[in-house]
PDB file of C-alpha atoms in Angstrom:
ATOM      1  CA  UNK H 369       0.095   0.075  -0.027  1.00  0.00           C
ATOM      2  CA  UNK H 370       1.164   3.495  -0.825  1.00  0.00           C
ATOM      3  CA  UNK H 371      -0.202   6.868   0.510  1.00  0.00           C
ATOM      4  CA  UNK H 372      -1.235   9.218  -2.402  1.00  0.00           C
ATOM      5  CA  UNK H 373      -0.752  12.906  -2.159  1.00  0.00           C
ATOM      6  CA  UNK H 374      -1.629  15.299  -5.091  1.00  0.00           C
ATOM      7  CA  UNK H 375      -0.867  18.923  -4.786  1.00  0.00           C
ATOM      8  CA  UNK H 376      -1.543  21.842  -7.070  1.00  0.00           C
ATOM      9  CA  UNK H 377       1.472  23.811  -8.184  1.00  0.00           C
ATOM     10  CA  UNK H 378       2.034  26.928 -10.447  1.00  0.00           C
ATOM     11  CA  UNK H 379       5.353  26.237 -11.895  1.00  0.00           C
ATOM     12  CA  UNK H 380       5.796  22.457 -12.729  1.00  0.00           C
ATOM     13  CA  UNK H 381       9.480  22.598 -13.513  1.00  0.00           C
ATOM     14  CA  UNK H 382      10.457  24.484 -10.342  1.00  0.00           C
ATOM     15  CA  UNK H 383       8.272  22.064  -8.165  1.00  0.00           C
ATOM     16  CA  UNK H 384       9.915  18.977  -9.931  1.00  0.00           C
ATOM     17  CA  UNK H 385      13.318  20.269  -9.124  1.00  0.00           C
ATOM     18  CA  UNK H 386      12.371  20.989  -5.590  1.00  0.00           C
ATOM     19  CA  UNK H 387      10.658  17.632  -4.983  1.00  0.00           C
ATOM     20  CA  UNK H 388      13.465  15.760  -6.811  1.00  0.00           C
ATOM     21  CA  UNK H 389      15.915  17.116  -4.279  1.00  0.00           C
ATOM     22  CA  UNK H 390      13.521  16.611  -1.175  1.00  0.00           C
ATOM     23  CA  UNK H 391      12.740  13.041  -2.178  1.00  0.00           C
ATOM     24  CA  UNK H 392      16.182  12.314  -3.616  1.00  0.00           C
ATOM     25  CA  UNK H 393      14.446  10.803  -6.610  1.00  0.00           C
ATOM     26  CA  UNK H 394      13.289  11.738 -10.045  1.00  0.00           C
ATOM     27  CA  UNK H 395       9.818  11.562 -11.199  1.00  0.00           C
ATOM     28  CA  UNK H 396       8.592   8.374 -12.902  1.00  0.00           C
ATOM     29  CA  UNK H 397       6.233  10.282 -15.260  1.00  0.00           C
ATOM     30  CA  UNK H 398       6.287  13.903 -16.439  1.00  0.00           C
ATOM     31  CA  UNK H 399       3.665  15.596 -18.862  1.00  0.00           C
ATOM     32  CA  UNK H 400       3.240  19.258 -19.685  1.00  0.00           C
ATOM     33  CA  UNK H 401       0.807  19.675 -16.753  1.00  0.00           C
ATOM     34  CA  UNK H 402       1.592  16.720 -14.412  1.00  0.00           C
ATOM     35  CA  UNK H 403       4.470  14.917 -12.778  1.00  0.00           C
ATOM     36  CA  UNK H 404       4.405  11.785 -10.592  1.00  0.00           C
ATOM     37  CA  UNK H 405       6.772  10.443  -8.036  1.00  0.00           C
ATOM     38  CA  UNK H 406       6.582   6.781  -6.842  1.00  0.00           C
ATOM     39  CA  UNK H 407       8.587   6.299  -3.762  1.00  0.00           C
ATOM     40  CA  UNK H 408       9.225   3.014  -1.985  1.00  0.00           C
ATOM     41  CA  UNK H 409      10.420   4.406   1.295  1.00  0.00           C
ATOM     42  CA  UNK H 410       8.191   5.925   2.475  1.00  0.00           C
ATOM     43  CA  UNK H 411       5.488   4.283   0.368  1.00  0.00           C
ATOM     44  CA  UNK H 412       4.211   7.393  -1.406  1.00  0.00           C
ATOM     45  CA  UNK H 413       2.526   8.093  -4.775  1.00  0.00           C
ATOM     46  CA  UNK H 414       2.959  11.957  -5.056  1.00  0.00           C
ATOM     47  CA  UNK H 415       1.734  13.900  -7.922  1.00  0.00           C
ATOM     48  CA  UNK H 416       2.105  17.508  -9.081  1.00  0.00           C
ATOM     49  CA  UNK H 417      -0.852  19.091 -10.896  1.00  0.00           C
ATOM     50  CA  UNK H 418      -0.110  22.365 -12.748  1.00  0.00           C
ATOM     51  CA  UNK H 419      -2.725  25.000 -12.201  1.00  0.00           C
ATOM     52  CA  UNK H 420      -2.939  28.615 -13.295  1.00  0.00           C
ATOM     53  CA  UNK H 421      -3.192  29.671  -9.669  1.00  0.00           C
ATOM     54  CA  UNK H 422      -2.986  28.153  -6.242  1.00  0.00           C
ATOM     55  CA  UNK H 423      -4.346  30.241  -3.480  1.00  0.00           C
ATOM     56  CA  UNK H 424      -4.719  29.500   0.165  1.00  0.00           C
ATOM     57  CA  UNK H 425      -3.362  26.545   2.100  1.00  0.00           C
ATOM     58  CA  UNK H 426      -5.738  23.663   1.836  1.00  0.00           C
ATOM     59  CA  UNK H 427      -3.624  21.670   4.328  1.00  0.00           C
ATOM     60  CA  UNK H 428      -1.665  22.410   7.413  1.00  0.00           C
ATOM     61  CA  UNK H 429       1.582  20.663   6.365  1.00  0.00           C
ATOM     62  CA  UNK H 430       3.075  17.352   5.097  1.00  0.00           C
ATOM     63  CA  UNK H 431       5.825  15.378   6.819  1.00  0.00           C
ATOM     64  CA  UNK H 432       8.079  12.383   6.920  1.00  0.00           C
ATOM     65  CA  UNK H 433       8.322  10.456  10.199  1.00  0.00           C
ATOM     66  CA  UNK H 434      11.783   9.001  10.348  1.00  0.00           C
ATOM     67  CA  UNK H 435      13.299   6.269  12.609  1.00  0.00           C
ATOM     68  CA  UNK H 436      15.690   8.113  14.696  1.00  0.00           C
ATOM     69  CA  UNK H 437      17.218  11.564  15.438  1.00  0.00           C
ATOM     70  CA  UNK H 438      20.282  10.885  13.270  1.00  0.00           C
ATOM     71  CA  UNK H 439      18.103  10.464  10.231  1.00  0.00           C
ATOM     72  CA  UNK H 440      16.546  13.902  10.938  1.00  0.00           C
ATOM     73  CA  UNK H 441      20.027  15.296  10.889  1.00  0.00           C
ATOM     74  CA  UNK H 442      21.096  13.352   7.664  1.00  0.00           C
ATOM     75  CA  UNK H 443      18.009  14.888   5.719  1.00  0.00           C
ATOM     76  CA  UNK H 444      18.588  18.250   7.135  1.00  0.00           C
ATOM     77  CA  UNK H 445      22.329  18.200   6.114  1.00  0.00           C
ATOM     78  CA  UNK H 446      21.463  16.937   2.678  1.00  0.00           C
ATOM     79  CA  UNK H 447      18.816  19.446   1.956  1.00  0.00           C
ATOM     80  CA  UNK H 448      20.689  22.387   3.337  1.00  0.00           C
ATOM     81  CA  UNK H 449      23.724  21.379   0.991  1.00  0.00           C
ATOM     82  CA  UNK H 450      21.124  21.661  -1.761  1.00  0.00           C
ATOM     83  CA  UNK H 451      20.360  25.281  -0.823  1.00  0.00           C
ATOM     84  CA  UNK H 452      17.144  24.776   1.248  1.00  0.00           C
ATOM     85  CA  UNK H 453      16.795  26.724   4.323  1.00  0.00           C
ATOM     86  CA  UNK H 454      15.622  24.511   7.081  1.00  0.00           C
ATOM     87  CA  UNK H 455      13.819  25.737  10.238  1.00  0.00           C
ATOM     88  CA  UNK H 456      14.927  23.448  13.016  1.00  0.00           C
ATOM     89  CA  UNK H 457      12.908  22.528  16.018  1.00  0.00           C
ATOM     90  CA  UNK H 458      14.678  20.178  18.494  1.00  0.00           C
ATOM     91  CA  UNK H 459      13.095  18.622  21.626  1.00  0.00           C
ATOM     92  CA  UNK H 460       9.618  20.332  21.086  1.00  0.00           C
ATOM     93  CA  UNK H 461       6.403  19.311  22.221  1.00  0.00           C
ATOM     94  CA  UNK H 462       3.746  19.075  19.475  1.00  0.00           C
ATOM     95  CA  UNK H 463       0.509  17.041  18.831  1.00  0.00           C
ATOM     96  CA  UNK H 464       0.849  14.964  21.989  1.00  0.00           C
ATOM     97  CA  UNK H 465       4.562  14.015  21.441  1.00  0.00           C
ATOM     98  CA  UNK H 466       8.044  15.263  21.908  1.00  0.00           C
ATOM     99  CA  UNK H 467       9.953  15.409  18.714  1.00  0.00           C
ATOM    100  CA  UNK H 468      13.095  16.651  16.933  1.00  0.00           C
ATOM    101  CA  UNK H 469      12.305  18.043  13.521  1.00  0.00           C
ATOM    102  CA  UNK H 470      13.218  20.492  10.826  1.00  0.00           C
ATOM    103  CA  UNK H 471      11.051  22.170   8.063  1.00  0.00           C
ATOM    104  CA  UNK H 472      11.390  23.066   4.333  1.00  0.00           C
ATOM    105  CA  UNK H 473       8.904  24.948   2.089  1.00  0.00           C
ATOM    106  CA  UNK H 474       8.133  24.186  -1.442  1.00  0.00           C
ATOM    107  CA  UNK H 475       7.867  26.726  -4.267  1.00  0.00           C
ATOM    108  CA  UNK H 476       4.072  27.142  -3.606  1.00  0.00           C
ATOM    109  CA  UNK H 477       4.471  27.579   0.167  1.00  0.00           C
ATOM    110  CA  UNK H 478       3.618  24.080   1.353  1.00  0.00           C
ATOM    111  CA  UNK H 479       5.685  23.103   4.425  1.00  0.00           C
ATOM    112  CA  UNK H 480       7.258  19.745   4.824  1.00  0.00           C
ATOM    113  CA  UNK H 481       8.571  18.411   8.208  1.00  0.00           C
ATOM    114  CA  UNK H 482      11.101  15.749   8.748  1.00  0.00           C
ATOM    115  CA  UNK H 483      10.561  14.555  12.319  1.00  0.00           C
ATOM    116  CA  UNK H 484      11.375  11.883  14.898  1.00  0.00           C
ATOM    117  CA  UNK H 485       8.994  11.362  17.781  1.00  0.00           C
ATOM    118  CA  UNK H 486      10.935  10.701  20.891  1.00  0.00           C
ATOM    119  CA  UNK H 487       8.043  10.217  23.372  1.00  0.00           C
ATOM    120  CA  UNK H 488       4.301  10.570  23.599  1.00  0.00           C
ATOM    121  CA  UNK H 489       2.853  13.029  26.127  1.00  0.00           C
ATOM    122  CA  UNK H 490      -0.561  13.738  27.522  1.00  0.00           C
ATOM    123  CA  UNK H 491      -0.787  17.317  26.457  1.00  0.00           C
ATOM    124  CA  UNK H 492      -1.472  18.960  23.179  1.00  0.00           C
ATOM    125  CA  UNK H 493       0.849  21.817  24.324  1.00  0.00           C
ATOM    126  CA  UNK H 494       2.820  23.166  21.449  1.00  0.00           C
ATOM    127  CA  UNK H 495       6.418  24.407  21.133  1.00  0.00           C
ATOM    128  CA  UNK H 496       6.295  23.973  17.328  1.00  0.00           C
ATOM    129  CA  UNK H 497       4.490  25.571  14.329  1.00  0.00           C
ATOM    130  CA  UNK H 498       2.959  22.254  13.333  1.00  0.00           C
ATOM    131  CA  UNK H 499      -0.030  22.342  15.722  1.00  0.00           C
ATOM    132  CA  UNK H 500      -0.252  25.951  16.445  1.00  0.00           C
ATOM    133  CA  UNK H 501      -2.094  26.806  13.165  1.00  0.00           C
ATOM    134  CA  UNK H 502      -5.861  27.358  13.210  1.00  0.00           C
ATOM    135  CA  UNK H 503      -7.806  24.544  11.310  1.00  0.00           C
ATOM    136  CA  UNK H 504      -8.366  25.444   7.725  1.00  0.00           C
ATOM    137  CA  UNK H 505     -11.767  25.023   6.147  1.00  0.00           C
ATOM    138  CA  UNK H 506     -11.716  22.887   3.101  1.00  0.00           C
ATOM    139  CA  UNK H 507     -14.293  23.494   0.406  1.00  0.00           C
ATOM    140  CA  UNK H 508     -15.287  20.221  -1.150  1.00  0.00           C
ATOM    141  CA  UNK H 509     -15.693  20.442  -4.960  1.00  0.00           C
ATOM    142  CA  UNK H 510     -17.100  17.622  -7.179  1.00  0.00           C
ATOM    143  CA  UNK H 511     -14.685  18.134 -10.068  1.00  0.00           C
ATOM    144  CA  UNK H 512     -12.379  15.415 -10.909  1.00  0.00           C
ATOM    145  CA  UNK H 513      -8.946  15.419  -9.162  1.00  0.00           C
ATOM    146  CA  UNK H 514      -7.018  15.874 -12.298  1.00  0.00           C
ATOM    147  CA  UNK H 515      -9.174  18.241 -14.336  1.00  0.00           C
ATOM    148  CA  UNK H 516      -8.112  21.758 -15.063  1.00  0.00           C
ATOM    149  CA  UNK H 517     -10.020  24.406 -13.272  1.00  0.00           C
TER     150      UNK H 517
END
């Protein structure tokens, strides 16, 4: 089983370049208005859908949960060497857990966290930006996921 995430982007080439570096993988399919990454670890079917405009933030953030703190630092170092600024949050309490993490932002403003959960906690208390945002209302549309709007 793979998780599928499809996001709308305004510059397909810029987004392909960003996600190729973040995922450390090239897309398996590229069309003039679409790109698809199939990752084994984590099991992810990730697509980019070109749109004329992307407004608002339909999600809070995306993330990769890694196995240990060292893996957080390996990804952070790799992405910083590629020119991505990483906001670091170590030993923070977020979403009922104590975590070590860092963040990168894609060309359309979507935030990605790489995080390691050190321990569960009983409080929603937040020292991190991941849980501090207000919930976002999502308007459900009946159009196809891949149709141009």
